[in-house]
Amino acid sequence: MRTQVAIIGGGPSGLLLGQLLHRKGIDTVVLERKTKDYVLGRIRAGILEVGMVDLMREAGVGDRMDRECFVHDGTLISYGDDLFGINFKDHTDTSVVVYGQTEVTRDLYDAREASGAPILYNTEDVAIHDADGDAPHVTYRVAGQDHRIDCDFIAGCDGFHGVSRQTIPLSVRREYEKVYPFGWLGILSETPPVNDELIYASSDRGFALCSMRNANLSRYYIQCSLSDSPDDWTDAAFWDELRRRIPASEAEALITGPSIEKSIAPLRSFVTEPMRWGRLFLCGDAAHIVPPTGAKGLNTAASDVHYLYHGLLHRYADGDDDGLERYSERALARIWKAERFSWWFTNLMHRYPDQSEFDLKMQQAEIAFLRDNRDAQAVMAQNYVGLPY
Ligand code: FAS
Ligand code: PHB
């Protein structure tokens, strides 16, 4: 088989890139290790920046998102019972959109399958060959049969545990990582959200987040120990701990129900440089990870897709390689700013096991400064709604 761009990974990065390229007549093949149902079963991001919203519309998959999403002009932040708002619209004239990654991925799968463009599921032993040579190609196995795809370019959209990043030699790759000493225990419940806005809550007992997917589907998180497993937490224990971490007014309003999904996500900051090696381009979680506090994971994947899509478009349309040559530099410039914001917000809102009393006072002072200072809120708003592409 031959194609112009082989895309490894059928998550949001790979599917969005594939859909954008397909609409411009550029041939792609998407290789996904799992099944579509497995990918759709992973509960992940919930907040889309305007850049991602625009890309979904440009990809022709924005209609359901535009119908069903919630537009949020701000968010709430609390420390104990002290609750205050950050008004994004007021500071940036921009909002964010609440529309789950599951729905984004579903819309992209539907579009891919409707287009007839090839997507291969259950691909095994995917390997990248000659990425830094003149005959890049990908080999893989499906149902016991070995296959090869010759291509012009390879997009490594296969997430943190994929094969693409590992293909770049260690002599070329530089990796930067911070692993946080806690995780997020998240649940989905078919209950109305406790508030119309998200609540990022800090407390003496740790962090909590009240989010949502729609008017009757809520998403809640509490900071938990890395030694915890979801089975250690009954629903009742989760709800009790969540109530202890959010303002009393919200705890009283909280409507609880049985969890329909319960999982723990570890938190890490990670970046690999460069994001390009010859004809291989890394995109999304394959190249970088953020703690979900700043809602930047999916949204930095989106800006990578934007840069790579336009680089490939110019390469095929007029032979101009400038976008591809500058891809890694441009993507990383925005990624590092998102890494900084995610790291800053995580440090501000979470309890660290080794924190001193002084450290706690610094955290409380910074939250109070954010509450009281308009400029501090403007900086928060600019980072949360998404820095320019
Ligand atoms: P993905 O990991 O989503 O997709 C990669 C795809 O490649 C997967 O479908 C995988 O099966 C496939 N793949 C892997 N190896 C392969 C191989 N060798 N061959 C073929 N296919 C292969 N972000 C937020 O903004 N908010 C959140 O609350 C949030 N929660 C998260 C919770 C968890 C547990 C995780 C892991 C991430 C979370 N994220 C969150 C970040 C998440 O949304 C990612 O940023 C987003 O999924 C990135 O999309 P992709 O780059 O497509 O990577
Ligand atoms: C979510 O709804 O899953 C969500 C929202 C905001 C975040 C992280 C996760 O910062």
PDB file of C-alpha atoms and ligand atoms in Angstrom, residues 43-47 98 184 198 200 207 209-213 219 221 291-296 345 384, ligand 2:
ATOM      1  CA  ILE A  43     -12.913   9.167  29.571  1.00  0.00           C
ATOM      2  CA  ARG A  44     -10.502  12.079  29.277  1.00  0.00           C
ATOM      3  CA  ALA A  45     -10.640  15.782  28.517  1.00  0.00           C
ATOM      4  CA  GLY A  46     -13.630  18.044  28.860  1.00  0.00           C
ATOM      5  CA  ILE A  47     -12.574  21.579  27.900  1.00  0.00           C
ATOM      6  CA  VAL A  98     -17.314  22.163  27.453  1.00  0.00           C
ATOM      7  CA  TRP A 184      -6.616  12.282  40.117  1.00  0.00           C
ATOM      8  CA  LEU A 198     -16.374  24.422  36.758  1.00  0.00           C
ATOM      9  CA  TYR A 200     -11.302  24.204  40.860  1.00  0.00           C
ATOM     10  CA  PHE A 207      -7.554  19.342  45.361  1.00  0.00           C
ATOM     11  CA  LEU A 209     -12.542  19.587  40.496  1.00  0.00           C
ATOM     12  CA  CYS A 210     -16.249  19.801  39.691  1.00  0.00           C
ATOM     13  CA  SER A 211     -16.805  19.548  35.946  1.00  0.00           C
ATOM     14  CA  MET A 212     -19.459  18.256  33.568  1.00  0.00           C
ATOM     15  CA  ARG A 213     -20.277  16.808  30.166  1.00  0.00           C
ATOM     16  CA  ARG A 219     -17.430  14.728  35.965  1.00  0.00           C
ATOM     17  CA  TYR A 221     -12.136  14.565  40.430  1.00  0.00           C
ATOM     18  CA  PRO A 291      -1.141  17.463  34.356  1.00  0.00           C
ATOM     19  CA  PRO A 292      -4.868  17.913  33.473  1.00  0.00           C
ATOM     20  CA  THR A 293      -5.266  20.833  35.922  1.00  0.00           C
ATOM     21  CA  GLY A 294      -5.038  23.443  33.179  1.00  0.00           C
ATOM     22  CA  ALA A 295      -7.138  21.471  30.648  1.00  0.00           C
ATOM     23  CA  LYS A 296      -4.271  21.701  28.144  1.00  0.00           C
ATOM     24  CA  PHE A 345      -1.876  25.760  38.364  1.00  0.00           C
ATOM     25  CA  TYR A 384      -6.718  29.120  30.420  1.00  0.00           C
TER      26      TYR A 384
HETATM   27  C1  PHB B   2     -12.916  17.411  32.647  1.00  0.00           C
HETATM   28  O1  PHB B   2     -14.077  17.841  32.541  1.00  0.00           O
HETATM   29  O2  PHB B   2     -12.615  16.206  32.481  1.00  0.00           O
HETATM   30  C2  PHB B   2     -11.801  18.388  32.976  1.00  0.00           C
HETATM   31  C3  PHB B   2     -12.072  19.741  32.958  1.00  0.00           C
HETATM   32  C4  PHB B   2     -11.057  20.639  33.270  1.00  0.00           C
HETATM   33  C5  PHB B   2      -9.804  20.156  33.596  1.00  0.00           C
HETATM   34  C6  PHB B   2      -9.535  18.785  33.591  1.00  0.00           C
HETATM   35  C7  PHB B   2     -10.547  17.895  33.278  1.00  0.00           C
HETATM   36  O3  PHB B   2      -8.810  21.033  33.920  1.00  0.00           O
END
